[in-house]
Short mmCIF file of C-alpha atoms in Angstrom, two decimals:
data_model
loop_
_atom_site.label_atom_id
_atom_site.label_comp_id
_atom_site.label_asym_id
_atom_site.label_seq_id
_atom_site.Cartn_x
_atom_site.Cartn_y
_atom_site.Cartn_z
CA UNK A 209 0.01 0.00 0.00
CA UNK A 210 1.51 3.39 -1.00
CA UNK A 211 2.39 5.79 1.76
CA UNK A 212 -0.09 8.67 2.18
CA UNK A 213 1.06 12.15 1.21
CA UNK A 214 1.09 14.90 3.80
CA UNK A 215 -1.90 16.49 2.08
CA UNK A 216 -3.85 13.27 2.43
CA UNK A 217 -2.85 12.92 6.05
CA UNK A 218 -3.90 16.48 6.87
CA UNK A 219 -7.40 16.45 5.39
CA UNK A 220 -9.18 19.11 7.48
CA UNK A 221 -12.27 16.94 7.79
CA UNK A 222 -10.38 14.14 9.62
CA UNK A 223 -7.56 16.03 11.32
CA UNK A 224 -7.33 17.42 14.84
CA UNK A 225 -4.56 19.75 16.08
CA UNK A 226 -3.64 19.08 19.72
CA UNK A 227 -1.66 21.49 21.87
CA UNK A 228 -0.07 19.89 24.93
CA UNK A 229 0.39 21.91 28.15
CA UNK A 230 0.69 25.22 26.37
CA UNK A 231 -0.54 26.95 29.49
CA UNK A 232 0.75 30.00 31.29
CA UNK A 233 2.04 28.04 34.29
CA UNK A 234 4.18 25.89 32.00
CA UNK A 235 5.30 28.01 29.02
CA UNK A 236 4.20 31.47 30.13
CA UNK A 237 6.29 34.25 31.67
CA UNK A 238 5.44 33.08 35.20
CA UNK A 239 6.16 29.44 34.52
CA UNK A 240 6.77 26.81 37.20
CA UNK A 241 9.40 25.49 34.78
CA UNK A 242 11.32 28.53 33.61
CA UNK A 243 13.95 26.57 31.70
CA UNK A 244 11.28 24.81 29.67
CA UNK A 245 9.34 28.02 29.14
CA UNK A 246 12.45 29.80 27.90
CA UNK A 247 13.26 26.97 25.47
CA UNK A 248 9.68 26.92 24.16
CA UNK A 249 9.92 30.61 23.39
CA UNK A 250 13.58 30.90 22.30
CA UNK A 251 13.28 27.92 19.93
CA UNK A 252 10.21 29.41 18.26
CA UNK A 253 8.12 26.40 19.20
CA UNK A 254 5.44 28.38 21.04
CA UNK A 255 5.18 30.84 18.16
CA UNK A 256 4.82 27.96 15.74
CA UNK A 257 2.08 26.39 17.84
CA UNK A 258 0.26 29.72 17.64
CA UNK A 259 0.72 29.81 13.87
CA UNK A 260 -0.66 26.30 13.53
CA UNK A 261 -3.65 27.06 15.75
CA UNK A 262 -4.46 30.18 13.75
CA UNK A 263 -4.17 28.31 10.45
CA UNK A 264 -6.29 25.47 11.81
CA UNK A 265 -9.05 27.93 12.71
CA UNK A 266 -8.91 29.34 9.16
CA UNK A 267 -8.91 25.88 7.53
CA UNK A 268 -11.74 24.53 9.75
CA UNK A 269 -9.44 22.03 11.40
CA UNK A 270 -10.57 21.17 14.93
CA UNK A 271 -8.23 22.39 17.68
CA UNK A 272 -7.97 20.73 21.07
CA UNK A 273 -6.00 22.12 24.00
CA UNK A 274 -4.76 19.61 26.61
CA UNK A 275 -4.20 21.22 29.99
CA UNK A 276 -2.55 19.69 33.07
CA UNK A 277 -3.89 20.93 36.37
CA UNK A 278 -4.53 19.92 39.97
CA UNK A 279 -7.08 20.60 42.68
CA UNK A 280 -5.97 22.89 45.53
CA UNK A 281 -6.11 19.86 47.88
CA UNK A 282 -4.24 17.65 45.42
CA UNK A 283 -6.94 14.98 45.43
CA UNK A 284 -6.68 12.60 42.50
CA UNK A 285 -3.16 13.72 41.55
CA UNK A 286 -0.63 11.04 40.62
CA UNK A 287 2.07 10.29 43.18
CA UNK A 288 3.78 7.26 41.71
CA UNK A 289 6.84 8.96 40.12
CA UNK A 290 9.53 11.36 41.25
CA UNK A 291 8.29 13.91 38.71
CA UNK A 292 4.94 14.24 40.45
CA UNK A 293 6.56 14.88 43.83
CA UNK A 294 8.86 17.49 42.28
CA UNK A 295 5.94 19.26 40.57
CA UNK A 296 3.98 19.40 43.83
CA UNK A 297 6.84 21.43 45.41
CA UNK A 298 7.21 24.01 42.60
CA UNK A 299 6.50 27.69 43.45
CA UNK A 300 3.86 27.86 40.72
CA UNK A 301 1.16 25.16 40.89
CA UNK A 302 -1.24 24.41 38.06
CA UNK A 303 -4.33 24.91 40.18
CA UNK A 304 -7.71 24.57 38.49
CA UNK A 305 -9.33 27.93 37.69
CA UNK A 306 -6.14 30.01 38.07
CA UNK A 307 -4.14 31.97 35.53
CA UNK A 308 -1.58 29.12 35.47
CA UNK A 309 -3.95 26.82 33.57
CA UNK A 310 -5.02 29.38 30.93
CA UNK A 311 -3.64 28.91 27.45
CA UNK A 312 -0.55 31.05 27.01
CA UNK A 313 -0.12 33.87 24.49
CA UNK A 314 0.41 34.13 21.57
CA UNK A 315 -1.93 31.11 21.16
CA UNK A 316 -5.48 32.19 20.59
CA UNK A 317 -8.37 30.01 21.76
CA UNK A 318 -11.45 30.10 19.57
CA UNK A 319 -15.00 29.40 20.71
CA UNK A 320 -15.04 26.13 18.72
CA UNK A 321 -11.83 24.83 20.33
CA UNK A 322 -12.05 22.01 22.86
CA UNK A 323 -10.16 22.26 26.12
CA UNK A 324 -9.51 18.95 27.91
CA UNK A 325 -8.19 19.10 31.46
CA UNK A 326 -6.52 16.29 33.41
CA UNK A 327 -5.74 15.91 37.10
CA UNK A 328 -3.36 12.98 36.85
CA UNK A 329 -0.82 11.16 34.77
CA UNK A 330 1.73 12.05 32.12
CA UNK A 331 -0.32 12.02 28.94
CA UNK A 332 -3.23 14.11 27.65
CA UNK A 333 -4.81 10.89 26.33
CA UNK A 334 -4.53 8.32 29.12
CA UNK A 335 -7.62 8.36 31.33
CA UNK A 336 -9.09 11.52 29.77
CA UNK A 337 -11.88 12.31 27.33
CA UNK A 338 -9.46 12.93 24.44
CA UNK A 339 -9.81 9.58 22.70
CA UNK A 340 -13.63 9.58 22.85
CA UNK A 341 -13.77 13.17 21.61
CA UNK A 342 -11.40 12.41 18.71
CA UNK A 343 -13.50 9.45 17.62
CA UNK A 344 -16.73 11.45 17.86
CA UNK A 345 -15.09 14.11 15.70
CA UNK A 346 -14.14 11.52 13.05
CA UNK A 347 -10.43 12.14 13.62
CA UNK A 348 -7.99 9.97 11.74
CA UNK A 349 -4.89 12.16 12.01
CA UNK A 350 -3.66 13.84 15.18
CA UNK A 351 -1.15 16.65 15.02
CA UNK A 352 0.79 16.80 18.28
CA UNK A 353 2.35 20.10 19.39
CA UNK A 354 3.54 21.77 22.59
CA UNK A 355 5.58 20.49 25.54
CA UNK A 356 7.44 18.67 26.63
CA UNK A 357 9.53 16.55 24.32
CA UNK A 358 10.81 14.91 27.50
CA UNK A 359 7.53 13.45 28.77
CA UNK A 360 4.10 14.56 27.55
CA UNK A 361 4.81 14.67 23.81
CA UNK A 362 6.20 11.12 23.44
CA UNK A 363 3.49 9.83 25.76
CA UNK A 364 0.82 11.41 23.57
CA UNK A 365 2.32 10.10 20.34
CA UNK A 366 2.63 6.54 21.78
CA UNK A 367 -0.94 6.60 23.10
CA UNK A 368 -2.37 7.93 19.84
CA UNK A 369 -0.51 5.38 17.72
CA UNK A 370 -1.60 2.58 20.04
CA UNK A 371 -5.20 3.72 19.73
CA UNK A 372 -5.01 3.59 15.91
CA UNK A 373 -4.55 7.26 14.98
CA UNK A 374 -2.08 8.52 12.43
CA UNK A 375 0.21 11.04 14.08
CA UNK A 376 1.95 14.10 12.61
CA UNK A 377 4.63 15.90 14.62
CA UNK A 378 5.81 19.32 13.44
CA UNK A 379 9.39 19.20 14.79
CA UNK A 380 9.61 22.98 15.19
CA UNK A 381 6.38 23.17 17.24
CA UNK A 382 7.48 21.00 20.17
CA UNK A 383 10.09 21.78 22.84
CA UNK A 384 11.92 20.09 25.68
CA UNK A 385 15.04 20.52 27.82
CA UNK A 386 17.88 20.66 27.30
CA UNK A 387 17.58 22.13 23.83
CA UNK A 388 19.63 19.42 22.15
CA UNK A 389 17.42 16.67 23.58
CA UNK A 390 14.40 17.43 21.38
CA UNK A 391 16.03 16.64 18.01
CA UNK A 392 17.39 13.41 19.51
CA UNK A 393 13.90 12.39 20.65
CA UNK A 394 12.48 13.23 17.26
CA UNK A 395 15.15 11.43 15.23
CA UNK A 396 15.53 8.32 17.39
CA UNK A 397 11.95 7.80 18.59
CA UNK A 398 9.13 9.93 17.22
CA UNK A 399 10.25 9.62 13.57
CA UNK A 400 9.80 5.83 13.88
CA UNK A 401 6.13 6.01 14.71
CA UNK A 402 4.87 9.37 13.33
CA UNK A 403 5.19 11.58 10.32
CA UNK A 404 7.67 14.30 11.25
CA UNK A 405 7.30 17.55 9.36
CA UNK A 406 7.48 21.32 9.92
CA UNK A 407 5.05 24.11 10.65
CA UNK A 408 5.58 25.64 7.20
CA UNK A 409 4.86 22.38 5.47
CA UNK A 410 1.58 21.98 7.34
CA UNK A 411 0.60 25.61 6.61
CA UNK A 412 1.37 25.10 2.94
CA UNK A 413 -0.98 22.11 2.79
CA UNK A 414 -3.85 23.99 4.44
CA UNK A 415 -3.35 27.11 2.38
CA UNK A 416 -3.17 25.02 -0.81
#
């Protein structure tokens, strides 16, 4: 069977653009993870996510924002990894209803966008409504953007592939730390299970 072209993969009727943890408490100016926030901005990844979201709105591609947050009392939060304990001690907590869990500029959230919030785990897809929503939307291809290339992005790609979705990763619209780790993750892992492309290539398809 011939491999599908990028244009075929990115049919607006069956494509959903997902932003992962592009919230003010993660990639914003008052981030709990300043090194990650700086890399997301300095690399241009956050700007490229915003460009993709804007183009998706124009091309009638569904946009979904995955937000990680926690209750003030921490109930339901995962505690089975060192990362979760470290996050719980950060000076900025991703508390539900606060500025920290709002989508960060320059990304614009449209009325038709879906925002999916999770209180636990490492992936926007595991144990959330994301899979059911994607299936109800008729999604076949999921574009994965945002942070971080260390944890949430590979988790999302693995989960989506295991659930039967085709995955597209714009390499310049994801970020992790240190800066040189992201291209290694892309080349040695994500490229094996997803279609790796760029923001400009996706925009060219939708504009065409």
